[in-house]
PDB file of C-alpha atoms in Angstrom:
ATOM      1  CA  UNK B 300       5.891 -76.284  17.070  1.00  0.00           C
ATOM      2  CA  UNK B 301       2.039 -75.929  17.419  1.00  0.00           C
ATOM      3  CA  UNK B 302       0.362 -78.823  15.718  1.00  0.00           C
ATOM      4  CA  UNK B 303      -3.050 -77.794  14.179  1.00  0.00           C
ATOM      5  CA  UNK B 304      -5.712 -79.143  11.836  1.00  0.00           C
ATOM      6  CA  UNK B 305      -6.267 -76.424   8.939  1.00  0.00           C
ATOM      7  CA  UNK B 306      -8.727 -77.510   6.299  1.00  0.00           C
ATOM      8  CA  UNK B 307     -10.228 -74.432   3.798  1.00  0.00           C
ATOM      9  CA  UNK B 308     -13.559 -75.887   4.562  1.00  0.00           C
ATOM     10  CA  UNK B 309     -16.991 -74.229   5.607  1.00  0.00           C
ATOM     11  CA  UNK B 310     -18.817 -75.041   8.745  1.00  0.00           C
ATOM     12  CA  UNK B 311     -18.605 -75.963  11.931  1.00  0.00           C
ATOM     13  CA  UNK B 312     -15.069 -74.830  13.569  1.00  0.00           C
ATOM     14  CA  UNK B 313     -14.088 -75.379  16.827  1.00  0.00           C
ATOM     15  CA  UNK B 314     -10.642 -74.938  18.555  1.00  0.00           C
ATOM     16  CA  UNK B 315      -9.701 -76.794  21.421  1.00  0.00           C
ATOM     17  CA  UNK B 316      -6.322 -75.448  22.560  1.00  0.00           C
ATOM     18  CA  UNK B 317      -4.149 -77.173  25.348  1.00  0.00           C
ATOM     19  CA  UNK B 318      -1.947 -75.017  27.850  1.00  0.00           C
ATOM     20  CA  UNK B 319       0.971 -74.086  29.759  1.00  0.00           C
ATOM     21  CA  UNK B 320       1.226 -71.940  32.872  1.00  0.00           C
ATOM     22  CA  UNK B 321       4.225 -71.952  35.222  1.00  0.00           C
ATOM     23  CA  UNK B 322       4.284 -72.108  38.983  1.00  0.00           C
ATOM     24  CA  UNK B 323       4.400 -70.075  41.964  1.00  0.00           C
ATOM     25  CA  UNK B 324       6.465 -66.975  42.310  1.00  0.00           C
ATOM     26  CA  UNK B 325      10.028 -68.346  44.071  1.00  0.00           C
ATOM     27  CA  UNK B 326      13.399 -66.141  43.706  1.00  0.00           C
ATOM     28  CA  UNK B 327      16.901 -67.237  44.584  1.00  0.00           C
ATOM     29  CA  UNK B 328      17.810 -64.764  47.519  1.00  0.00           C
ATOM     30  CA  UNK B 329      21.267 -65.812  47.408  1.00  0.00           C
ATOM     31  CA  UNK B 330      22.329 -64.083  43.693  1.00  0.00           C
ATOM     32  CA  UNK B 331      21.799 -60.612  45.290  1.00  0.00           C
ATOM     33  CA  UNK B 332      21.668 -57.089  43.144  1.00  0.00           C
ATOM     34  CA  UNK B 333      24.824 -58.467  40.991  1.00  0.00           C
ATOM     35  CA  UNK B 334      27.952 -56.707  40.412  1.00  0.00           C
ATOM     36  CA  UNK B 335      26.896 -55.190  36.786  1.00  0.00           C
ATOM     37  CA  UNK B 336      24.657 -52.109  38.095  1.00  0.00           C
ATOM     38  CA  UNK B 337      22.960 -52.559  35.143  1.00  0.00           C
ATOM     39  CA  UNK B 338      18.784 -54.204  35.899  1.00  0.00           C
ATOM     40  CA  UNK B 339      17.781 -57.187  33.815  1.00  0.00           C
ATOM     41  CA  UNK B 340      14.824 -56.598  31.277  1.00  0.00           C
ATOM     42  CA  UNK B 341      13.829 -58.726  28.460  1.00  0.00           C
ATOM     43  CA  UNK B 342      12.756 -57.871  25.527  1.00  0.00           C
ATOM     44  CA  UNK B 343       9.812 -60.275  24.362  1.00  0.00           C
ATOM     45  CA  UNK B 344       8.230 -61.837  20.811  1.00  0.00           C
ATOM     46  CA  UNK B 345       6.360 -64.817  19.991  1.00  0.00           C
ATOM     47  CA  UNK B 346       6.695 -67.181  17.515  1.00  0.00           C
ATOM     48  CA  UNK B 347       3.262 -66.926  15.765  1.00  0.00           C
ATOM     49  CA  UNK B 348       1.358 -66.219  12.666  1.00  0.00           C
ATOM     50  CA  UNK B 349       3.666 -63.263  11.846  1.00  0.00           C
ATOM     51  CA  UNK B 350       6.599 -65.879  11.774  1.00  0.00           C
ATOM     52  CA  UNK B 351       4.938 -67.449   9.176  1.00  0.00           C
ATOM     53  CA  UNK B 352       4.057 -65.468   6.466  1.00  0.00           C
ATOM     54  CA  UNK B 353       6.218 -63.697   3.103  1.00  0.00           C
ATOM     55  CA  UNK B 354       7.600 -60.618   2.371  1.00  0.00           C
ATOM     56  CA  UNK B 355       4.732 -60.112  -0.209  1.00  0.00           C
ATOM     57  CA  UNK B 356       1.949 -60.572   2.518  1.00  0.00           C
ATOM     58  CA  UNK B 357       1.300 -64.317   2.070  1.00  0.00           C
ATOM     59  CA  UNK B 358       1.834 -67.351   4.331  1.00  0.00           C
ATOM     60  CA  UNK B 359       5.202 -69.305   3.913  1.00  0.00           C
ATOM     61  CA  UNK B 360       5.100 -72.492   2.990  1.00  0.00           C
ATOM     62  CA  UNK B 361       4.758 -74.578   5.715  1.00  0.00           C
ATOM     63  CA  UNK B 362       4.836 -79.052   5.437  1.00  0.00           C
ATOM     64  CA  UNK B 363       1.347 -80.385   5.997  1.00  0.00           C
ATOM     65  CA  UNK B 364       0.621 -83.947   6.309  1.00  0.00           C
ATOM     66  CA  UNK B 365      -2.568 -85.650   5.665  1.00  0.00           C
ATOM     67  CA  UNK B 366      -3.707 -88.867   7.770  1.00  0.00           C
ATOM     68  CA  UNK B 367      -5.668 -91.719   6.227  1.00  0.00           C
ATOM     69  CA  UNK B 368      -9.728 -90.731   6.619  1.00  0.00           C
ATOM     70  CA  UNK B 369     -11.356 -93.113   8.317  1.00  0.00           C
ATOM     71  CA  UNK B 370     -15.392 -93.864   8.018  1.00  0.00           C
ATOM     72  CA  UNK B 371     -17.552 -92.744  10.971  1.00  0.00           C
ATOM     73  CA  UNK B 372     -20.481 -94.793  12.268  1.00  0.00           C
ATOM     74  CA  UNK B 373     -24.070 -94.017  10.779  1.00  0.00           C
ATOM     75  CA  UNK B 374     -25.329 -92.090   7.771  1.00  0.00           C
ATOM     76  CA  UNK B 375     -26.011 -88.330   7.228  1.00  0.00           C
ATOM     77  CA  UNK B 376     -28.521 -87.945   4.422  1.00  0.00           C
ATOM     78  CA  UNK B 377     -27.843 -91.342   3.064  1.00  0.00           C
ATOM     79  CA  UNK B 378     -23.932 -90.490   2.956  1.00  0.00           C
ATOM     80  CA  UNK B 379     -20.884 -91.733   4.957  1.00  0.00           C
ATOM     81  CA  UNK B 380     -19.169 -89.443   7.490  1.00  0.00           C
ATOM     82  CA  UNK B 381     -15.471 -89.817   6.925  1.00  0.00           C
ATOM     83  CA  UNK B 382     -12.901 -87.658   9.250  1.00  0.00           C
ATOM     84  CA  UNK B 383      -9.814 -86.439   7.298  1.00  0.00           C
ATOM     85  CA  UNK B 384      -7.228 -85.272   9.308  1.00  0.00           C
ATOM     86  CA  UNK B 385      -4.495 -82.814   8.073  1.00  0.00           C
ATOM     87  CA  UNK B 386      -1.379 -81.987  10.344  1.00  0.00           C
ATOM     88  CA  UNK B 387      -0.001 -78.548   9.907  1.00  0.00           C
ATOM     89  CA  UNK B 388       3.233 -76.554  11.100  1.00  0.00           C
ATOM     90  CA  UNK B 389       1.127 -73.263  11.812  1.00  0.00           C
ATOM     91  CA  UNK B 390      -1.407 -71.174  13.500  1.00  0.00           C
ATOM     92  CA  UNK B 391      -5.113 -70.897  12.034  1.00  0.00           C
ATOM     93  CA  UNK B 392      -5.743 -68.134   9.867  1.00  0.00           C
ATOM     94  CA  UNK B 393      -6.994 -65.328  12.113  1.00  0.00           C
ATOM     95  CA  UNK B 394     -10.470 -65.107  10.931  1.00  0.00           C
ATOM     96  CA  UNK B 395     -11.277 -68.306  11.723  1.00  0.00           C
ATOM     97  CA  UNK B 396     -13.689 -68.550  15.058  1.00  0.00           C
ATOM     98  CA  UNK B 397     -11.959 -69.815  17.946  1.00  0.00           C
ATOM     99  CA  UNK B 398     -13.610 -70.686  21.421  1.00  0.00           C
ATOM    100  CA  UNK B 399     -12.511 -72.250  24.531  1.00  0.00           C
ATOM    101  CA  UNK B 400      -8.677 -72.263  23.937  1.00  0.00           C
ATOM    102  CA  UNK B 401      -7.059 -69.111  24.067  1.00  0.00           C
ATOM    103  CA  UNK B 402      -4.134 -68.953  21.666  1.00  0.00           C
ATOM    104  CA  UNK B 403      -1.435 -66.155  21.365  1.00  0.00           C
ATOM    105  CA  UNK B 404       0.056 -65.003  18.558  1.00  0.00           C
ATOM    106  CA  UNK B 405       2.113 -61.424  19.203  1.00  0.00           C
ATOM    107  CA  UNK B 406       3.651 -60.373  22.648  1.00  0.00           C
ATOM    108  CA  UNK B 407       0.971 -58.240  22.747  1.00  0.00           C
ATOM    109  CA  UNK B 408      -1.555 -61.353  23.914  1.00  0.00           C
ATOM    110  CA  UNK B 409       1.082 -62.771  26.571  1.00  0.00           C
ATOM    111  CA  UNK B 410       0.347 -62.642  30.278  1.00  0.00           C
ATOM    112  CA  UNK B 411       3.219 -62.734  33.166  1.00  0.00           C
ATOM    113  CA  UNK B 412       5.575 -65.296  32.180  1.00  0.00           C
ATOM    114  CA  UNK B 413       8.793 -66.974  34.565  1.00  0.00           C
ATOM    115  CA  UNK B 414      12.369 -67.151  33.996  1.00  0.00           C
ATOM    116  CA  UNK B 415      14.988 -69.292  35.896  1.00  0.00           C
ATOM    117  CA  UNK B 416      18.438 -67.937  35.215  1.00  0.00           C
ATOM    118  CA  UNK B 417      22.193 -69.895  35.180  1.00  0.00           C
ATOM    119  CA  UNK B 418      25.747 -69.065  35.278  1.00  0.00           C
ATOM    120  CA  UNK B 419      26.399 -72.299  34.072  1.00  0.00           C
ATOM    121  CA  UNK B 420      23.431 -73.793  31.537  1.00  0.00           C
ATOM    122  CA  UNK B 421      24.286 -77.334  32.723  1.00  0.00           C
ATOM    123  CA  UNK B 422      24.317 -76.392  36.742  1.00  0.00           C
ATOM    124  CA  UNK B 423      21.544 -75.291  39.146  1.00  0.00           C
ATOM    125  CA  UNK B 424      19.443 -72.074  38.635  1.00  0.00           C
ATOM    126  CA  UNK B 425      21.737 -70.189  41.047  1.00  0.00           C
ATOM    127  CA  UNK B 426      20.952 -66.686  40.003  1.00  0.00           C
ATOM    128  CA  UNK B 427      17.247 -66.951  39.276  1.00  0.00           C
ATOM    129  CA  UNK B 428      14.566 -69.782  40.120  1.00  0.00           C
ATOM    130  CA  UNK B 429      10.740 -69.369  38.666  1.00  0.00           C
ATOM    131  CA  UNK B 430      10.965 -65.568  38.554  1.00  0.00           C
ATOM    132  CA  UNK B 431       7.332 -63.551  37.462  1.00  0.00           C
ATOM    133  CA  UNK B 432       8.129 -61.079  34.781  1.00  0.00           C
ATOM    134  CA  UNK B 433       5.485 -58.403  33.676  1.00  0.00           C
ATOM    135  CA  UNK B 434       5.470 -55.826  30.759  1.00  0.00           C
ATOM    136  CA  UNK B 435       6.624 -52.577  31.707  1.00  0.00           C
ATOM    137  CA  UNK B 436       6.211 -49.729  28.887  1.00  0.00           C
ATOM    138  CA  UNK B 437       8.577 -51.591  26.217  1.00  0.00           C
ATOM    139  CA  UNK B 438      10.458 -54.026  28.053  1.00  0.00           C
ATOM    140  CA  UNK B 439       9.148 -57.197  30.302  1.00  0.00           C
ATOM    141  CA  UNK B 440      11.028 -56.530  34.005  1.00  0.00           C
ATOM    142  CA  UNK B 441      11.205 -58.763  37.036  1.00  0.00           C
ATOM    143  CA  UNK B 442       8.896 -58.399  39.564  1.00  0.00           C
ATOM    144  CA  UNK B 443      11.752 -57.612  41.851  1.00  0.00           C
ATOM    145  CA  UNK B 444      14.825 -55.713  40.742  1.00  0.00           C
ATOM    146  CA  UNK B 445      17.842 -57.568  39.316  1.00  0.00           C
ATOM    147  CA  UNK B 446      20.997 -56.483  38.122  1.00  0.00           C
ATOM    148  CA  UNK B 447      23.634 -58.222  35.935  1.00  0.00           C
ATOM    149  CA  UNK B 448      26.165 -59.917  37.547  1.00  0.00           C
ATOM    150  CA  UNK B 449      29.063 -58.321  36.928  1.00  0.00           C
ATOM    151  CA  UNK B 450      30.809 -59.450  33.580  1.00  0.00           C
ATOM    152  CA  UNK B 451      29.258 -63.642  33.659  1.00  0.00           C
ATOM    153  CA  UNK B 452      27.668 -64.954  31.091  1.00  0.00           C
ATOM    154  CA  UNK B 453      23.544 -65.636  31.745  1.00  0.00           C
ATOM    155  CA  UNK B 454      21.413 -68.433  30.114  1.00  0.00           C
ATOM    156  CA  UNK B 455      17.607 -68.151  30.770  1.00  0.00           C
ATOM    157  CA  UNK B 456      14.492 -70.740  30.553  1.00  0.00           C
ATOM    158  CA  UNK B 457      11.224 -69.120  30.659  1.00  0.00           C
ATOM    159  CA  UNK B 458       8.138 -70.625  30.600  1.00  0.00           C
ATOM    160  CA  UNK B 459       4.597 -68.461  29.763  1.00  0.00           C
ATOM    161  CA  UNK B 460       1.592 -68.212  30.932  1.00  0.00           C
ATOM    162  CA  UNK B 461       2.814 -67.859  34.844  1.00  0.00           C
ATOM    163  CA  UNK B 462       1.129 -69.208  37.737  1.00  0.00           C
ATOM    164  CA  UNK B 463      -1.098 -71.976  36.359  1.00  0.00           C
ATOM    165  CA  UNK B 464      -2.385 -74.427  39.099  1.00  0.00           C
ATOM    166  CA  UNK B 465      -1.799 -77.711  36.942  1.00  0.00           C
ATOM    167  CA  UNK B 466       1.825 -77.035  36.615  1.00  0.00           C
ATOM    168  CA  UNK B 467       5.012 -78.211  38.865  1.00  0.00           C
ATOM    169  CA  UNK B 468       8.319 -77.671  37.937  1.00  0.00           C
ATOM    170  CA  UNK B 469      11.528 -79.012  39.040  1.00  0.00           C
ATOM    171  CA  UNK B 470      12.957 -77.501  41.795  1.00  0.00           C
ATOM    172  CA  UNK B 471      16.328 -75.144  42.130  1.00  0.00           C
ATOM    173  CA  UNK B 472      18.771 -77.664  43.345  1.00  0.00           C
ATOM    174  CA  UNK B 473      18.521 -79.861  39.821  1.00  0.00           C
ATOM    175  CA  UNK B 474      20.963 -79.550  37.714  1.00  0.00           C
ATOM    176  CA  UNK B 475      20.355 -78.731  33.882  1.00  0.00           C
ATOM    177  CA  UNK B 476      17.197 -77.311  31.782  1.00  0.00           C
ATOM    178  CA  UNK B 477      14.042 -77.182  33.587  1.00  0.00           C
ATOM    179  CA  UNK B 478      11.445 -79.983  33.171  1.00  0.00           C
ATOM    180  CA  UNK B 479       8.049 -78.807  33.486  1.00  0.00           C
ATOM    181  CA  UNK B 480       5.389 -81.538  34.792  1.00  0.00           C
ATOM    182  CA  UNK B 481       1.743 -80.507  33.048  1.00  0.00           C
ATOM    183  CA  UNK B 482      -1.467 -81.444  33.318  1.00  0.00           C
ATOM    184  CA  UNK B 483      -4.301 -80.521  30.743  1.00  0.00           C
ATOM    185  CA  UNK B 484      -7.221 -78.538  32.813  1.00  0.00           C
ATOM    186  CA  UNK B 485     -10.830 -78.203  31.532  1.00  0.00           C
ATOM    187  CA  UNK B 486     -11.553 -76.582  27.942  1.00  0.00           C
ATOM    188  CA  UNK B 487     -12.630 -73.561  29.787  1.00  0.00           C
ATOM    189  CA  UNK B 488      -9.367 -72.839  31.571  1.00  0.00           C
ATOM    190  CA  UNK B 489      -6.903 -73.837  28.676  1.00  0.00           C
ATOM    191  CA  UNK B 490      -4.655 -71.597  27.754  1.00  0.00           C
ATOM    192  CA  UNK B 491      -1.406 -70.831  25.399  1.00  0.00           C
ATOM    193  CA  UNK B 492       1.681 -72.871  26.394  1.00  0.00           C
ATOM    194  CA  UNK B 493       5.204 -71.473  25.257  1.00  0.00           C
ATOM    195  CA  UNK B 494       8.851 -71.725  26.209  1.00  0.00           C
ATOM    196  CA  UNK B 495      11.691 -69.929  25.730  1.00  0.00           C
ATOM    197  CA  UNK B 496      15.794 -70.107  25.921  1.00  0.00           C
ATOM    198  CA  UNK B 497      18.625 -67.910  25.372  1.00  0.00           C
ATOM    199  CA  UNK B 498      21.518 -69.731  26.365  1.00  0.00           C
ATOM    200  CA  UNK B 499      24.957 -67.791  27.306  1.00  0.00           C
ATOM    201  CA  UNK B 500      23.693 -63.898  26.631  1.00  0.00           C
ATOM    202  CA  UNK B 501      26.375 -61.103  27.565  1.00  0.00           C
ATOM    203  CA  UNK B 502      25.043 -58.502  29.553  1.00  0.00           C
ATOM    204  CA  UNK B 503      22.438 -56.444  27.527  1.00  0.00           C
ATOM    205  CA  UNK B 504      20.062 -54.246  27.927  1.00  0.00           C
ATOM    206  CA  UNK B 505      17.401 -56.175  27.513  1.00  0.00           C
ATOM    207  CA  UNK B 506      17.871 -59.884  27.229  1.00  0.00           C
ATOM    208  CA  UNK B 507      15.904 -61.157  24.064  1.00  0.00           C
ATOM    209  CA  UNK B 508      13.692 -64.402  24.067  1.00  0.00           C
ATOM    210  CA  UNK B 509      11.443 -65.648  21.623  1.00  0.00           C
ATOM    211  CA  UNK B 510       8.523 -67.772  22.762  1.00  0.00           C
ATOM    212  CA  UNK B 511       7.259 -71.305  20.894  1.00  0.00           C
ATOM    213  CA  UNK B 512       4.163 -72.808  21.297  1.00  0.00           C
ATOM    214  CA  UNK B 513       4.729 -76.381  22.384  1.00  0.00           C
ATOM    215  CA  UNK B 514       1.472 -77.804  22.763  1.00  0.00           C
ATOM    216  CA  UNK B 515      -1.320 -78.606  20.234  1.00  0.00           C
ATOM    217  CA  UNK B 516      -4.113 -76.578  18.662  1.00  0.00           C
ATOM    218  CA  UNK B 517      -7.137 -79.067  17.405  1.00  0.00           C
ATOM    219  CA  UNK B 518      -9.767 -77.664  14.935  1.00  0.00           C
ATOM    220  CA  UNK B 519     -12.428 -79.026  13.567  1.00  0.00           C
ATOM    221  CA  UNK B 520     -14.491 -77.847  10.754  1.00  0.00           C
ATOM    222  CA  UNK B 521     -17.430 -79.513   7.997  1.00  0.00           C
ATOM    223  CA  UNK B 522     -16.913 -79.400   4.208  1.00  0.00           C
ATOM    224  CA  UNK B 523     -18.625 -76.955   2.583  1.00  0.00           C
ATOM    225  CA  UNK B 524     -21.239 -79.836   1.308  1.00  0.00           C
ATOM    226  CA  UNK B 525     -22.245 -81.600   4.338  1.00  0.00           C
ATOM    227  CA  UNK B 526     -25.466 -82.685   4.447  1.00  0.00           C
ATOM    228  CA  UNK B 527     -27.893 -80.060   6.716  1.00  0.00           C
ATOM    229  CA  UNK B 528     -27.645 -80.846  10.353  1.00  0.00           C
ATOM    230  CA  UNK B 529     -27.431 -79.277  13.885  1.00  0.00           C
ATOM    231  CA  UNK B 530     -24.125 -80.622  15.344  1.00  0.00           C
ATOM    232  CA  UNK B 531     -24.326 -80.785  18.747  1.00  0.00           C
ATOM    233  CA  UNK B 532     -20.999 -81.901  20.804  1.00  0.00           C
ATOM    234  CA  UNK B 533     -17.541 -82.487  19.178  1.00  0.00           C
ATOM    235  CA  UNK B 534     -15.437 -84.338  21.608  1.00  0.00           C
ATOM    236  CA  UNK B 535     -12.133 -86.015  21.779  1.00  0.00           C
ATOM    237  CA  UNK B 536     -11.812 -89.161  23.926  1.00  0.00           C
ATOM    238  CA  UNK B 537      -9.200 -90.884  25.689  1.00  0.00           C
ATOM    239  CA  UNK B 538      -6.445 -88.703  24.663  1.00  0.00           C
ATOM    240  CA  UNK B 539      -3.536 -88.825  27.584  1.00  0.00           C
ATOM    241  CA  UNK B 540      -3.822 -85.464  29.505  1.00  0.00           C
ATOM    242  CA  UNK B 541      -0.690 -85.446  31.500  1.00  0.00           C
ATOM    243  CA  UNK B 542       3.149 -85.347  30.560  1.00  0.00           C
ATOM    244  CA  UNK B 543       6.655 -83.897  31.586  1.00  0.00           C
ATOM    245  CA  UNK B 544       8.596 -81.631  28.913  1.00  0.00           C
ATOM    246  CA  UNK B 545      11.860 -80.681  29.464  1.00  0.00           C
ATOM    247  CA  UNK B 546      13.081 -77.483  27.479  1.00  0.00           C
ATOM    248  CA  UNK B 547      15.826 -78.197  24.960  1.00  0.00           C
ATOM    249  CA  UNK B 548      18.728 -75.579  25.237  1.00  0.00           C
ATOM    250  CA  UNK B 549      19.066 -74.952  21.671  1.00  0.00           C
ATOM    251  CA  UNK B 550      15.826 -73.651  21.988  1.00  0.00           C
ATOM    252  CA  UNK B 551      13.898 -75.740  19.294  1.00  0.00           C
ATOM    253  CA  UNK B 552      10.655 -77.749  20.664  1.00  0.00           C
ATOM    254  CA  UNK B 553      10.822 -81.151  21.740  1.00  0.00           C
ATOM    255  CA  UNK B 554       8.715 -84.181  22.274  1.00  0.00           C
ATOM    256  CA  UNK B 555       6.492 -85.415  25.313  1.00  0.00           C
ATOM    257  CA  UNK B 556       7.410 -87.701  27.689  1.00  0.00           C
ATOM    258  CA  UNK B 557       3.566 -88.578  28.419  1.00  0.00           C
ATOM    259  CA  UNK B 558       1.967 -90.523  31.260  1.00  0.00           C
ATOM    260  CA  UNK B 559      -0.961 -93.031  30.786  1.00  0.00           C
ATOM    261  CA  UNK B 560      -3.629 -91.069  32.329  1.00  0.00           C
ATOM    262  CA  UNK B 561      -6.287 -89.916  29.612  1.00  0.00           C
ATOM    263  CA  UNK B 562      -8.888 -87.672  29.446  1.00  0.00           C
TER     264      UNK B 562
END
C-alpha cells in the first residue's frame, strides 16, 4: 500500500518519496544448476497507477480518509493557515510535478531488483539468497544462470530497487520470510521501495511476481485561493527514519516495526 496525500488543489506540490533498495549481490553456491534443465526467469509488473483505474478509463474507487486540520502559527494576508491532511490508497495522478522522490509505476521504471528463493517457505533460503535480477528482452533473468530444480516446488521474496547502501537484510541461515532492516537516506537519494512474493510456484517459464509499494509518498500542495506568497522550504520534522519490515507470505503489505530514531 503506498500512502499519499492527494488534494485537487492548485499550487505548490511537492513529493517527498521514501525508499527501498536491497543489499549486496550474495548467491547460495550450494543449490547448483538444478535438476529441471529448464533457467529461471521472472516475469515482472508493478502494482501502480494502472492497478487502479476502470475499464472505462477512470480511476477506481479507492477509501480516502481525511485527518482533523489543524491551525498553523501566524497569518497570511490576515487569514489562518490550516493543514488538511487527506490519506489515500493510490499513486498521484501522473501530471502532477514530482521532485526529489522517484516513484515507479510500470515495470518499465524498475531498476535491478533481488530474489531469495525456498524449497520450503518456512525454512532457510537454500536455493537462492539476495540474488540481482536484470531485464533481459521480455523477461527479468538472474545475473547468473539458474535452473529449476527438478520437479520442487519454489517460493520467492524479492525486494526492488537492488543494492541500496541503507539497507541490511537478514542473513541465509534464518528461517522464514525475509526481514529487511531500512533506513530513510537524504531526499535526494530516495527512491521507490517494493516487495514481492510468490509462494509455492511449479516450475514455469517465467516465474510471475507483482511488486507493492510499501513505503509512503507525501505531497503537499496550496488551495487554489491562498493568499500570494513565495513559499520557500516545506519540511517534515521529527518523523522516525528507521524500521525493520518483514514481508508477509500472502503477499499483501504489512506494518512497520519502527525504531525511535527520527529525522
Amino acid at each position: 500500500m503506498t500512502l499519499l496525500s492527494r488534494k485537487r488543489l492548485m499550487g505548490l506540490s511537492l513529493i517527498a518519496l521514501v525508499a527501498f533498495s536491497a543489499c549486496t549481490d550474495d548467491t547460495d553456491g550450494g543449490r547448483g544448476t538444478g535438476a529441471g534443465g529448464n533457467g529461471l526467469s521472472f516475469l515482472v509488473s508493478t502494482e501502480g497507477t494502472d492497478a487502479r483505474t476502470r475499464a472505462d478509463g477512470n480511476r477506481a474507487d479507492v477509501t480516502t480518509q481525511y485527518l482533523d486540520p489543524v491551525e498553523l502559527q501566524g497569518k497570511l494576508g490576515g487569514k489562518s493557515l490550516f493543514l488538511q491532511a487527506e490519506v489515500t490508497d493510490g499513486f498521484p495522478d501522473e501530471d502532477q510535478p514530482m521532485t526529489r522522490g522517484t516513484q515507479v509505476s510500470s515495470s518499465a521504471g524498475m531498476k535491478a531488483f533481488a530474489v531469495s528463493a525456498y524449497s520450503d517457505a518456512t525454512g532457510k533460503p537454500d536455493y537462492m539468497y539476495n540474488v540481482k535480477v536484470e531485464p533481459e528482452k521480455n523477461v527479468w533473468k538472474p545475473a547468473e544462470e539458474i535452473s529449476w530444480p527438478g520437479s520442487k516446488k519454489l517460493s520467492f521474496y524479492a525486494w526492488h530497487p537492488y543494492g541500496a547502501d541503507n539497507l541490511t537484510v537478514t542473513g541465509k541461515e534464518t528461517e522464514g520470510a525475509p526481514t529487511l532492516t531500512y533506513t530513510i537516506p537524504e531526499a535526494s537519494e530516495q527512491l521507490d521501495l517494493m516487495t514481492a512474493v510468490n509462494i509455492g510456484q511449479s516450475e514455469t517459464s517465467t516465474v510471475p511476481l507483482t511488486f507493492k509499494h510499501v513505503l509512503a509518498a507525501v505531497k503537499f500542495v496550496a488551495n487554489a485561493d491562498f493568499p500570494a506568497c513565495t513559499v520557500k522550504s516545506v519540511s517534515l520534522k521529527g518523523v522516525k527514519c528507521k524500521g525493520s519490515y518483514t514481508c508477509p507470505s500472502d503477499g499483501t503489505v504489512a506494518d512497520w516495526t519502527l525504531d525511535n530514531e527520527t529525522g
